[in-house]
Coordinates of C-alpha atoms and ligand atoms in Angstrom, one line a residue:
X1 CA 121.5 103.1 101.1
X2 CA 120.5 106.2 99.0
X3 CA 117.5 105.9 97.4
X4 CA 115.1 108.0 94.6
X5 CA 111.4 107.2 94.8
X6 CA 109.3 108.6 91.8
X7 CA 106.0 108.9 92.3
X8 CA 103.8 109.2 89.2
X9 CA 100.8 110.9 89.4
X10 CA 102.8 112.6 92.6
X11 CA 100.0 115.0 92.5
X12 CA 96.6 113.0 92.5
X13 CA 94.5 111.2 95.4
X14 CA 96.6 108.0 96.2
X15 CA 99.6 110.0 96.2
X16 CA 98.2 112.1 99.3
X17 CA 96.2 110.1 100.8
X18 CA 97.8 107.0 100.8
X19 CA 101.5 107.1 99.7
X20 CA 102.7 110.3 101.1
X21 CA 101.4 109.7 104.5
X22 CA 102.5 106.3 104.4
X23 CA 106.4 107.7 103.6
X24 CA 105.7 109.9 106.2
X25 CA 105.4 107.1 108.8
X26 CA 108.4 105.1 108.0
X27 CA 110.2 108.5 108.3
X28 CA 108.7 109.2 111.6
X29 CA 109.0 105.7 112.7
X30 CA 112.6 106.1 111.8
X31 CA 112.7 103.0 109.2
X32 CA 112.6 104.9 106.3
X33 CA 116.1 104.3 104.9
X34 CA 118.3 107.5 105.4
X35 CA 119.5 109.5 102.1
X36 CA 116.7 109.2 100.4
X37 CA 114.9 111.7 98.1
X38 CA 111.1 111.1 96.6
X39 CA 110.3 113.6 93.7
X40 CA 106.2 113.9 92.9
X41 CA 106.0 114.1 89.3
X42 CA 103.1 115.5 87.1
X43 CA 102.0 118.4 84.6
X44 CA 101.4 120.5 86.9
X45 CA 103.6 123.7 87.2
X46 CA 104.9 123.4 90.6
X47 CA 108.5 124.5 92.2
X48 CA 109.7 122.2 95.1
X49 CA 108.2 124.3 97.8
X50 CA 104.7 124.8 96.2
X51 CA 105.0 121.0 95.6
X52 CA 105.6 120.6 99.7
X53 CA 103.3 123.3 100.5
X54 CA 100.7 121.6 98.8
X55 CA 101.5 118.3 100.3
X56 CA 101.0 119.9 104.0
X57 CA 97.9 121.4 103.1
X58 CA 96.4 118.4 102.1
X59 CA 97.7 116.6 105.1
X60 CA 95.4 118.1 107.2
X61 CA 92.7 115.9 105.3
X62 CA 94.6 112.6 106.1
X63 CA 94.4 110.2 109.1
X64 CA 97.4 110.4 111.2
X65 CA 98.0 109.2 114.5
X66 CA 99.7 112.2 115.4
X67 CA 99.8 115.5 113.5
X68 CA 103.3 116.5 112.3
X69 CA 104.6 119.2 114.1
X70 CA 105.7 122.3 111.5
X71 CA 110.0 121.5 112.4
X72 CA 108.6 117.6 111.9
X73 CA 107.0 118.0 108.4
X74 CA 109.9 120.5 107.2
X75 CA 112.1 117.5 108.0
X76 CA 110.4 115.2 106.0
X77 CA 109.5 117.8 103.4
X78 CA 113.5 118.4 102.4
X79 CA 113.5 115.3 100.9
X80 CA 110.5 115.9 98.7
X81 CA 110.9 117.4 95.0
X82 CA 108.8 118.1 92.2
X83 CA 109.7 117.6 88.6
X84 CA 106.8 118.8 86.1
X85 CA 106.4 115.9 83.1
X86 CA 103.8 115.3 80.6
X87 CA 104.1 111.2 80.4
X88 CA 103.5 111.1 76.5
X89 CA 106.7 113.6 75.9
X90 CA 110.2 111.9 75.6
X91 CA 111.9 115.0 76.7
X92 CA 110.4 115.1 79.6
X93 CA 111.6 111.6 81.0
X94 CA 115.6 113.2 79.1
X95 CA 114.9 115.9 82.1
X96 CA 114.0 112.7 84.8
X97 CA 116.8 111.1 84.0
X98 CA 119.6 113.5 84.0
X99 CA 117.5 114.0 87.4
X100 CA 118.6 110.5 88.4
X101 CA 121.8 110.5 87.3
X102 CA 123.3 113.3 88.6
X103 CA 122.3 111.9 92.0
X104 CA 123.1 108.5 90.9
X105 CA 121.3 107.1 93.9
X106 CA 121.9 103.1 95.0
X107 CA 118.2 102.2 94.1
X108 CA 115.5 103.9 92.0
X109 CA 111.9 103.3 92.5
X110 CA 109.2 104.3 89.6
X111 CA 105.9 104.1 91.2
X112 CA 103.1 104.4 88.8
X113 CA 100.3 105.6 91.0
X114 CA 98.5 107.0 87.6
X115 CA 95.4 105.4 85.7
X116 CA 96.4 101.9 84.2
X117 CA 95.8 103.2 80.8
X118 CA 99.2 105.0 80.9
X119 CA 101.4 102.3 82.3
X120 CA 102.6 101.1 78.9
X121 CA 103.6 104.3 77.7
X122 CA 105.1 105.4 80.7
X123 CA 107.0 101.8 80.8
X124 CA 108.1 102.4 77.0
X125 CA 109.4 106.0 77.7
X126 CA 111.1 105.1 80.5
X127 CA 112.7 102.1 78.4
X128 CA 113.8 104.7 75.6
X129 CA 115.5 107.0 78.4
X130 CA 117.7 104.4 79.7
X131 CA 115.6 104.5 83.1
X132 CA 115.2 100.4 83.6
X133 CA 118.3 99.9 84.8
X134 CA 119.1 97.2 86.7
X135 CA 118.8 98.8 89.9
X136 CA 115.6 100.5 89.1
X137 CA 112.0 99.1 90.7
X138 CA 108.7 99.4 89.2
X139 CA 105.7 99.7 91.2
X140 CA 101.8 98.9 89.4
X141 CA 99.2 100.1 91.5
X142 CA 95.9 98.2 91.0
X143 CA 93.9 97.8 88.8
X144 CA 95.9 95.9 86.2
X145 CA 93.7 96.2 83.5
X146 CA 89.8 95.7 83.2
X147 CA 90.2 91.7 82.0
X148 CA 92.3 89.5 81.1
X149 CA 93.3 90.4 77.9
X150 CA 94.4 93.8 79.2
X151 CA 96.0 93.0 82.4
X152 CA 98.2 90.5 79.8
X153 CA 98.8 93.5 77.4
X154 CA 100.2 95.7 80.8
X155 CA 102.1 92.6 81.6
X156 CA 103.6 92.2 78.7
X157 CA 104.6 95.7 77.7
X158 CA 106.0 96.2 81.0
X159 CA 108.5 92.9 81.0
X160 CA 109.4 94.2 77.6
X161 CA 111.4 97.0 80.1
X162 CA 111.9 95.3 83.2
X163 CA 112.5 91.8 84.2
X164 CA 110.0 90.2 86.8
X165 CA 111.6 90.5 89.8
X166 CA 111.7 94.3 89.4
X167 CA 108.3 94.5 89.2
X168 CA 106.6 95.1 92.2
X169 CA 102.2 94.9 92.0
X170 CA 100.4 96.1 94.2
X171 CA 97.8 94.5 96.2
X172 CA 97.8 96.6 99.4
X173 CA 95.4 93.9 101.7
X174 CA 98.8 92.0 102.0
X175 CA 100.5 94.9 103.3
X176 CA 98.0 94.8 105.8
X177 CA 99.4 93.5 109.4
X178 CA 96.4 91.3 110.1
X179 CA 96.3 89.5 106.9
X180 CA 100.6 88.9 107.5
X181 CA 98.9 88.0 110.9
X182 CA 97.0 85.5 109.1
X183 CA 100.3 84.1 107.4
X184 CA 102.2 83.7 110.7
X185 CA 99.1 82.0 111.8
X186 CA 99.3 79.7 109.8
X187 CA 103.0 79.3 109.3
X188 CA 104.4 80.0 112.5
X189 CA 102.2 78.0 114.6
X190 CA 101.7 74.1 114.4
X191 CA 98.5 74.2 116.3
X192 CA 95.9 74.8 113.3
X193 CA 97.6 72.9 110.5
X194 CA 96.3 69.6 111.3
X195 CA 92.8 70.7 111.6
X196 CA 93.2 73.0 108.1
X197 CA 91.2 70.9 105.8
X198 CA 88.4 69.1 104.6
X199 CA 87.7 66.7 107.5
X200 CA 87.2 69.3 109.8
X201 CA 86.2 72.6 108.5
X202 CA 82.8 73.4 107.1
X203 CA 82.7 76.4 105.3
X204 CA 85.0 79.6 105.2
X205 CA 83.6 83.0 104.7
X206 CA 85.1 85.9 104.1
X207 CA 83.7 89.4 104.6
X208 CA 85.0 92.4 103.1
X209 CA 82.1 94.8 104.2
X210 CA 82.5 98.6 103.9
X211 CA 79.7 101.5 104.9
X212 CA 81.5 104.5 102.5
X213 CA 80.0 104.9 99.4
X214 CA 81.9 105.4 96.2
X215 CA 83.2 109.0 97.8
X216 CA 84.2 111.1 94.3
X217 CA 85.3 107.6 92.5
X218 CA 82.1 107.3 90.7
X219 CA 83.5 107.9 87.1
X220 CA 86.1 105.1 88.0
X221 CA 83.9 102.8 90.1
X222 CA 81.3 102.8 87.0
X223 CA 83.5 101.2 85.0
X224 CA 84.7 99.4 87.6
X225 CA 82.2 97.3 89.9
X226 CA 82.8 95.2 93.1
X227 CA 84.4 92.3 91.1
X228 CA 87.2 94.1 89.6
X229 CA 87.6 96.6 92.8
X230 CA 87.9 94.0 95.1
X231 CA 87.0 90.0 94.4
X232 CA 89.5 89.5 91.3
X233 CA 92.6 90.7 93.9
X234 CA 92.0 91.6 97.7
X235 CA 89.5 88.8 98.2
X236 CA 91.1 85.8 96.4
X237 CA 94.0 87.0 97.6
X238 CA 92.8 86.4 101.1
X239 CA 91.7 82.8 99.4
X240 CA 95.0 82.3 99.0
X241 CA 96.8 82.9 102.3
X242 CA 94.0 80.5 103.8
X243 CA 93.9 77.7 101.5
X244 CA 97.3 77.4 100.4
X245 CA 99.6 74.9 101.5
X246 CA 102.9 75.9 104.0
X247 CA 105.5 76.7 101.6
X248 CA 108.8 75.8 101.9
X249 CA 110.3 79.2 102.8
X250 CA 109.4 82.6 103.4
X251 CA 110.9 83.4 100.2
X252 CA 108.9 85.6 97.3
X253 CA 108.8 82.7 94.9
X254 CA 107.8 80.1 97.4
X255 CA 104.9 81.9 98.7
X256 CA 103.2 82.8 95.4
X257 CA 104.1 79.2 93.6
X258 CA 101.7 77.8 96.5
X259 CA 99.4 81.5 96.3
X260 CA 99.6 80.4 92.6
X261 CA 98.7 76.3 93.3
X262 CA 95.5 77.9 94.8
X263 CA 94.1 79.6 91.9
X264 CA 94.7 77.4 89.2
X265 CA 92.7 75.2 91.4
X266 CA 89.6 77.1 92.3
X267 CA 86.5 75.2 90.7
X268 CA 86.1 76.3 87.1
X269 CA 82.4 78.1 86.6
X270 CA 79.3 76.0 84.8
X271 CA 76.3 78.0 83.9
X272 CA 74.3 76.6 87.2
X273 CA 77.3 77.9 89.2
X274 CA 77.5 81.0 87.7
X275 CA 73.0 81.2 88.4
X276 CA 73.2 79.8 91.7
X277 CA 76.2 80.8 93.3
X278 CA 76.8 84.5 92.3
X279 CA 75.2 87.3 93.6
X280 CA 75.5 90.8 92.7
X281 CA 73.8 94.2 94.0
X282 CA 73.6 97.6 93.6
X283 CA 73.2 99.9 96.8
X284 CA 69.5 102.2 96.9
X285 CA 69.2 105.2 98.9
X286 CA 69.0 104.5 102.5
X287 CA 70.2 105.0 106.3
X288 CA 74.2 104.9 107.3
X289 CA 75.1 105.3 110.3
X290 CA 72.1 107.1 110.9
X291 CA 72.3 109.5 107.7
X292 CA 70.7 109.5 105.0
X293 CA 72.5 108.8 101.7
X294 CA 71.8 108.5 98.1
X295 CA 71.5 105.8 95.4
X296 CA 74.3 104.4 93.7
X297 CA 72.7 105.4 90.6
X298 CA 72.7 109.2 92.3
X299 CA 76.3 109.2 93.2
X300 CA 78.4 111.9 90.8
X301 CA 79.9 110.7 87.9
X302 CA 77.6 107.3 88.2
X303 CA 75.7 106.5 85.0
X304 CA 71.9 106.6 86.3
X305 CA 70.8 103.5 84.5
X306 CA 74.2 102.1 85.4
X307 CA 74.0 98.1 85.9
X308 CA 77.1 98.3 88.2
X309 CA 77.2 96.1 91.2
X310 CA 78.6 98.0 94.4
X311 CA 77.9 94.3 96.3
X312 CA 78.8 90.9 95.2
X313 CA 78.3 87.4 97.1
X314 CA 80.0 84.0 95.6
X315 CA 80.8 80.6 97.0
X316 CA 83.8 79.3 95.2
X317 CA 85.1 75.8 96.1
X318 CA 88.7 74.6 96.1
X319 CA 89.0 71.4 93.8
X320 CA 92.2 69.8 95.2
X321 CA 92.0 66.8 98.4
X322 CA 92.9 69.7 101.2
X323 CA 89.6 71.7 100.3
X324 CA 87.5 69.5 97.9
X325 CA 83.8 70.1 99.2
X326 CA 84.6 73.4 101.3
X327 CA 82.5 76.2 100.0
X328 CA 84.3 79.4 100.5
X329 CA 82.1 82.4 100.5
X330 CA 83.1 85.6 99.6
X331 CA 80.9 89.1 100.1
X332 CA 82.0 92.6 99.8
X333 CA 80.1 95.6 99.0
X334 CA 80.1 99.3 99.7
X335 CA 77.2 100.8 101.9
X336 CA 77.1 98.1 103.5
X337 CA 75.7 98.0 107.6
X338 CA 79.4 98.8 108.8
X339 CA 83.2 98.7 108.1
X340 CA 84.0 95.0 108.7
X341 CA 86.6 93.0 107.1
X342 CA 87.0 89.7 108.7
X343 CA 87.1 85.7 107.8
X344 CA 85.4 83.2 109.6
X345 CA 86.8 80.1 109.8
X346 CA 83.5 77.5 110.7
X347 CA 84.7 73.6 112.2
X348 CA 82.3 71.1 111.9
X349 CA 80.0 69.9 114.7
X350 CA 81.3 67.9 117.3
X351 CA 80.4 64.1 115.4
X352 CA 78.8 62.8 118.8
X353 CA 76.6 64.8 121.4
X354 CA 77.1 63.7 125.2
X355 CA 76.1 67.7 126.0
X356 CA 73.2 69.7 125.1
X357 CA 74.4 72.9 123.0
X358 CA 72.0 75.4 121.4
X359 CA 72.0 73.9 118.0
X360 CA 74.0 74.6 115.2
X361 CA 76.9 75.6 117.3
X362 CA 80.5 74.6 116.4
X363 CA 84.0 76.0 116.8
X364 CA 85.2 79.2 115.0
X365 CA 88.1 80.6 114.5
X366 CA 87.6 84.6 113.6
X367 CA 90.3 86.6 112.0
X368 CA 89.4 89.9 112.4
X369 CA 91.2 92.2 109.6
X370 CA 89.5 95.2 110.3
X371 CA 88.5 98.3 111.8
X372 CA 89.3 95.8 114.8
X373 CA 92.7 93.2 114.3
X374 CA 92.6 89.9 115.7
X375 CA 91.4 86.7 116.4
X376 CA 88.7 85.2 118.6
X377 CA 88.4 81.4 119.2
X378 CA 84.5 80.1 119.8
X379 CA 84.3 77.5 122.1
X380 CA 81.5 75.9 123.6
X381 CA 82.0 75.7 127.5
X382 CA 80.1 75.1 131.2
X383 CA 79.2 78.1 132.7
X384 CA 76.3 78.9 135.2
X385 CA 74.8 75.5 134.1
X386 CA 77.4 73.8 136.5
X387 CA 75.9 75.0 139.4
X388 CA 72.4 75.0 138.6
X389 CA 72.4 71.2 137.1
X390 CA 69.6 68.9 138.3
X391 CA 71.7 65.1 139.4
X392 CA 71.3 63.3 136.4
X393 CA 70.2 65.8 133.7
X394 CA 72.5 66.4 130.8
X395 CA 74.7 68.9 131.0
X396 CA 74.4 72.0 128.6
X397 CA 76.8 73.9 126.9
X398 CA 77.5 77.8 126.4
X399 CA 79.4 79.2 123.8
X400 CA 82.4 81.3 125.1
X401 CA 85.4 83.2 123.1
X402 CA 88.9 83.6 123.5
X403 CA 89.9 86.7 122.2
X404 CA 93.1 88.3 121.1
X405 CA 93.1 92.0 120.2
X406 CA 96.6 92.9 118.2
X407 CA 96.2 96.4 119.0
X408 CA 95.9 96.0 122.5
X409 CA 98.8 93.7 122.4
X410 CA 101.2 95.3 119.7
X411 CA 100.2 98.6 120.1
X412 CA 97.7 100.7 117.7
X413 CA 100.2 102.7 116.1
X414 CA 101.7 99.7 114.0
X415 CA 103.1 99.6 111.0
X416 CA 100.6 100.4 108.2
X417 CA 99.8 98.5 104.7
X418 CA 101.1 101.0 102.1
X419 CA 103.5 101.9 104.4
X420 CA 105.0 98.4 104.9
X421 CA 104.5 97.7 101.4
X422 CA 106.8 100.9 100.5
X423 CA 109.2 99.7 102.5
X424 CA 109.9 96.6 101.1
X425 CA 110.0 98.1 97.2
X426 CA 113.1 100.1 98.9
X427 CA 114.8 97.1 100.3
X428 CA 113.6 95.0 97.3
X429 CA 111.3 92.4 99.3
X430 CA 108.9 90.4 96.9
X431 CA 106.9 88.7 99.4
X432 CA 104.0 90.8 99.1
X433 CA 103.8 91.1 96.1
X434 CA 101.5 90.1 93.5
X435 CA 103.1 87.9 89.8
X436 CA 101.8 88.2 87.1
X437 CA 100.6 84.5 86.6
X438 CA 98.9 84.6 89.7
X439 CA 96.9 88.1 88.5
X440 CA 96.3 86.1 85.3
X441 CA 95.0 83.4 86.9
X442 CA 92.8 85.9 88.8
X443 CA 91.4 87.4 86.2
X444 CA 91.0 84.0 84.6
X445 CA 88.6 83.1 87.2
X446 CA 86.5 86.1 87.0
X447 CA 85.8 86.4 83.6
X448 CA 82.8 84.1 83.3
X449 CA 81.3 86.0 85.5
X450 CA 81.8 89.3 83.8
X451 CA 80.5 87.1 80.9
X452 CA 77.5 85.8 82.7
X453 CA 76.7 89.4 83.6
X454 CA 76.8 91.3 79.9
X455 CA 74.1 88.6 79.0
X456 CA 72.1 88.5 82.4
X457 CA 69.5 91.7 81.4
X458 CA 67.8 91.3 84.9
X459 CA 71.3 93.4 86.6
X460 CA 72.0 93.4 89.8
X461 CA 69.9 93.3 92.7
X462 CA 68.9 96.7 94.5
X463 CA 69.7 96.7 98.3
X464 CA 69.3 99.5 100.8
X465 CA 72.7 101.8 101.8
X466 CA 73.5 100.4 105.6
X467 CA 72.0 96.6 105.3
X468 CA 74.0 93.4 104.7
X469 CA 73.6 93.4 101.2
X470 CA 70.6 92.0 98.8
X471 CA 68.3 89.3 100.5
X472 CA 69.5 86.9 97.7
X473 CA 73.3 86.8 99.5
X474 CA 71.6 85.4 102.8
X475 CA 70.0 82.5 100.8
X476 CA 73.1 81.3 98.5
X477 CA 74.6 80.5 102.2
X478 CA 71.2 79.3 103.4
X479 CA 70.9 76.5 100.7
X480 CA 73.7 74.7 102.2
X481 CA 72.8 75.6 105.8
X482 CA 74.9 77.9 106.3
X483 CA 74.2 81.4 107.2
X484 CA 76.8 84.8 107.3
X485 CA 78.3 85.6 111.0
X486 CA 75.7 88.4 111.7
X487 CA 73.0 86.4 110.6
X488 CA 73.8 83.0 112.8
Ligands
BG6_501 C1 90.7 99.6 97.1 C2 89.4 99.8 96.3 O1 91.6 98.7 96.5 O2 90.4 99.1 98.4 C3 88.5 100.7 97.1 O3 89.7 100.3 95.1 C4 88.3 100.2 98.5 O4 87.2 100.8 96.4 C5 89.6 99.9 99.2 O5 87.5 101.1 99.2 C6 89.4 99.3 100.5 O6 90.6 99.3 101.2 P1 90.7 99.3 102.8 O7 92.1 99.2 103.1 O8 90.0 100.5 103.3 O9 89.9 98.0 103.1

C-alpha cells in the first residue's frame, strides 16, 4: 500500500522530536508500510536534501534507542521531501496537490502538527484544492481549541471538509503501550471485572507527575495551564479507559460510545465542589533533581504576574451505579518531585479483621504508565511473623507485592505512542482516537473550572520546583481519609 504523509509544520518541534523519530521507528522496526513517501511542509526555503540534512542534524538531539547508522538514515531519508507552502496562499496547496496527484498514492495523510489557530484555514484550502478526497486522512494534534466554544468551531470547520471517520485526533497517552495495557487489562482478563466497582473499590487516583519545567513552551504554556495541557484530554482520558464499561467490540465506535458514556456522566460542578475539590498551583523556584531551577513566573516567555497553574489536583466522582460514591483523584503538574505517571487502583479494607495489619492497609492494584510500565498487586501476607508467633497470639500481616515489569517481559524497545499512533492513521485504525463529542464533552467538564478561576482573585497556590505539589492537594485527599501513594 503506497502512501503520502504530509506533515504540516514539517519543520517545527513536534515534527522532530516526536513525529519524525517516531516514522523513523516503524521504518526501522520494519512496519512502516513499504512505498511510502512523507514530504515536511513549511515556509521555509528548503530543497529535499537540506530538508533531510536538517532532519539528521537534529536527530542527534532526540532519544533513540539506537543511533541510526549514516547507510540507515539515508534509507529512511529517500523517502523524505520538502515542499515550501505558506498555509494562507491557495497556490501553494495548487503546487501540494499536483504533488499528490502525480504520485497518486493509495492513501494520503494530512497531519496538522501546526498551532490550532491555523487548522481551519488549512482545512478550507485544502477543501478548495480538491485535497479531501475520500482516501485522504486528517490528523489534529492537541490542543483542539482553548474552550469549548473553539474546539466546536475547529470541529466544525473541519467536518465541513472531511467526514468523521477521516478525522483522526490526537491524544498521544492512548498511543501509549501501558495505557492499551490498561485496556487489555481490563478487557482481556476476567479476573478484575467483578471487583471493578463500587462495592469494592475505594478511591482511584491517578498521577500524572512530571519534574521538566515548561522547557522553551513558556509563550504556549501561559496561555495554556495544567488543565488544558493535560486534565481536559490525557487525564480523563485515562478516566475513561478505567471507568468505562467492556464494550462490545474492539471496534472504534464501540470503544468511544462507552469512553463517551463516561463523560457525560462525570458529576457536574456546584460552587462547593469547584472550592473544595480543586486545587491549582504554580511551581516557585526550588531543587530538581538536585539543581536549582527557577520560578514559573521566571521561565522565558512566562508572563511574571502570570496566574497560570503548572499543578492541578481534583476529585471528580462518577455519577452512574458502577462508580456512584468513588472519588477519582486526578494530579498533574510540572516540577514536580519526579517523572511518575501511574494510577492507583485502592480496594477497600478487608470488612472483618481475624489478623492484625498495620492499619489502613488494603489491596492495590498499581498501573504503572511511566518512566517504569507495569503493574504491581499489594497484598497483605505472613512473613517472618510465622515463625516468630507466640501460641495463641493473633497473627499479623505484612504487606507484600506482586510485580510485573512490561519491559522486562516485552522488551524495552517496544513500540512507542506516536509511533503506534502513526501507524494506525496509515492503515486507517480509529481505536485510539479521540471524537469529537467525546472532546466536547471534555471540555464541557472543564469549563466551570476555567470559570471558577477568572473570578477566584487569590490564583493559584505557589509550590516549590521538585515537591509533590501545593500542601492544599494532600488535604483535598485527606478530608476523605485518603492520602496520595507517596504520602501513605
Ligand atoms: C503533552 C503536553 O500533551 O504531554 C506537555 O502538552 C507534556 O506539556 C506532555 O509535557 C507529557 O507527555 P509524556 O508522554 O512525556 O507524558
Amino acid at each position: 500500500m503506497s502512501f503520502d504523509l504530509v506533515l504540516f509544520g514539517g519543520t517545527g518541534d513536534l515534527a522532530w522530536r516526536k513525529l519524525l523519530p517516531a516514522l523513523f521507528q516503524a521504518f526501522r522496526h520494519g512496519t512502516l508500510p513499504a512505498g511510502g513517501r512523507i514530504i515536511g511542509v513549511a515556509r521555509d526555503d528548503l530543497s529535499n536534501a537540506q530538508y533531510r540534512e536538517l532532519i539528521h542534524s537534529r536527530f542527534a538531539d532526540v532519544d533513540l534507542s539506537k543511533r541510526p547508522s549514516p547507510e540507515e538514515f539515508d534509507r529512511f531519508a529517500a523517502m523524505l521531501e520538502f515542499l515550501r507552502v505558506d498555509l494562507s496562499r491557495p497556490d501553494d496547496y495548487q503546487r501540494l496537490a499536483a504533488s499528490l496527484r502525480e504520485r497518486g498514492a493509495d492513501t494520503v495523510v494530512m497531519y496538522l502538527a501546526t498551532a490550532p489557530s491555523l487548522f481551519t484555514t488549512v482545512c478550507e484550502q485544502l477543501a478548495a484544492s480538491g485535497l479531501n478526497t475520500p482516501h485522504t486522512r486528517i490528523v489534529l494534534e492537541k490542543p483542539l481549541g482553548h474552550d469549548l466554544a473553539s474546539n466546536r468551531a475547529i470541529n466544525e470547520a473541519v467536518r465541513r471538509a472531511f467526514t468523521e471517520r477521516q478525522i483522526f485526533r490526537i491524544d498521544h497517552y492512548l498511543g501509549k503501550p501501558s495505557v492499551q495495557n490498561l485496556f487489555a487489562l481490563r478487557f482481556g482478563n476476567a479476573l478484575f471485572e467483578p471487583l471493578w466497582r463500587r462495592e469494592n473499590i475505594a478511591n482511584i487516583q491517578i498521577t500524572i507527575a512530571e519534574d521538566l519545567g515548561v522547557e522553551k513552551r513558556g509563550a504556549f504554556y501561559d496561555q495554556t495551564g495544567a488543565l488544558r495541557d493535560m486534565v481536559q484530554n490525557h487525564a480523563l482520558q485515562l478516566v475513561c479507559a478505567l471507568a468505562m464499561e467492556p464494550p462490545i467490540n474492539a471496534h472504534a465506535d464501540a470503544i468511544r460510545d462507552e469512553k463517551l458514556k463516561v463523560l457525560r456522566s462525570l458529576k457536574a460542578w456546584t460552587p462547593e465542589t469547584l472550592g473544595q475539590h480543586v486545587v491549582r498551583g504554580q511551581y516557585a523556584a526550588g531543587k530538581v533533581q538536585g539543581e536549582d531551577v527557577p520560578g514559573y513566573r521566571d521561565e522565558p516567555g512566562v508572563n511574571p504576574q502570570s496566574t497560570t497553574e503548572t499543578f492541578v489536583a481534583l476529585r471528580a466522582e462518577i455519577a452512574n451505579w458502577r462508580w456512584a460514591g468513588v472519588p477519582f483523584y486526578i494530579r498533574t503538574g510540572k516540577r514536580l518531585a519526579g517523572r511518575d505517571a501511574r494510577i492507583v487502583v485502592s480496594f477497600h479494607p478487608a470488612p472483618h479483621a481475624i489478623y492484625r495489619s498495620p492499619s489502613g492497609e488494603a489491596n492495590r492494584l498499581v498501573i504503572h504508565l511511566q518512566p517504569k510500565d507495569g503493574l504491581e498487586l499489594h497484598l497483605l501476607a505472613q512473613g517472618q511473623e510465622l515463625r516468630q508467633a507466640s501460641k495463641g497470639a493473633v497473627p499479623s500481616l505484612a504487606p507484600v507485592h506482586l510485580d510485573l515489569d512490561f519491559d522486562k517481559r516485552f522488551g524495552s524497545e517496544r513500540v512507542g505512542a506516536y509511533e503506534r499512533l502513526l501507524l494506525d492513521v496509515i492503515d486507517g485504525r480509529l481505536n485510539l482516537f479521540v471524537r469529537s463529542d467525546e472532546q466536547e464533552e471534555a471540555w464541557r467538564w472543564v469549563e466551570p473550572i476555567l470559570e471558577h478561576w477568572r473570578n477566584d482573585a487569590a490564583g493559584p497556590r505557589p509550590y516549590a520546583a521538585g515537591t509533590w505539589g501545593p500542601s492544599a492537594a494532600s488535604a483535598l485527599i485527606a478530608r476523605d481519609n485518603f492520602c496520595w501513594n507517596e504520602e501513605c
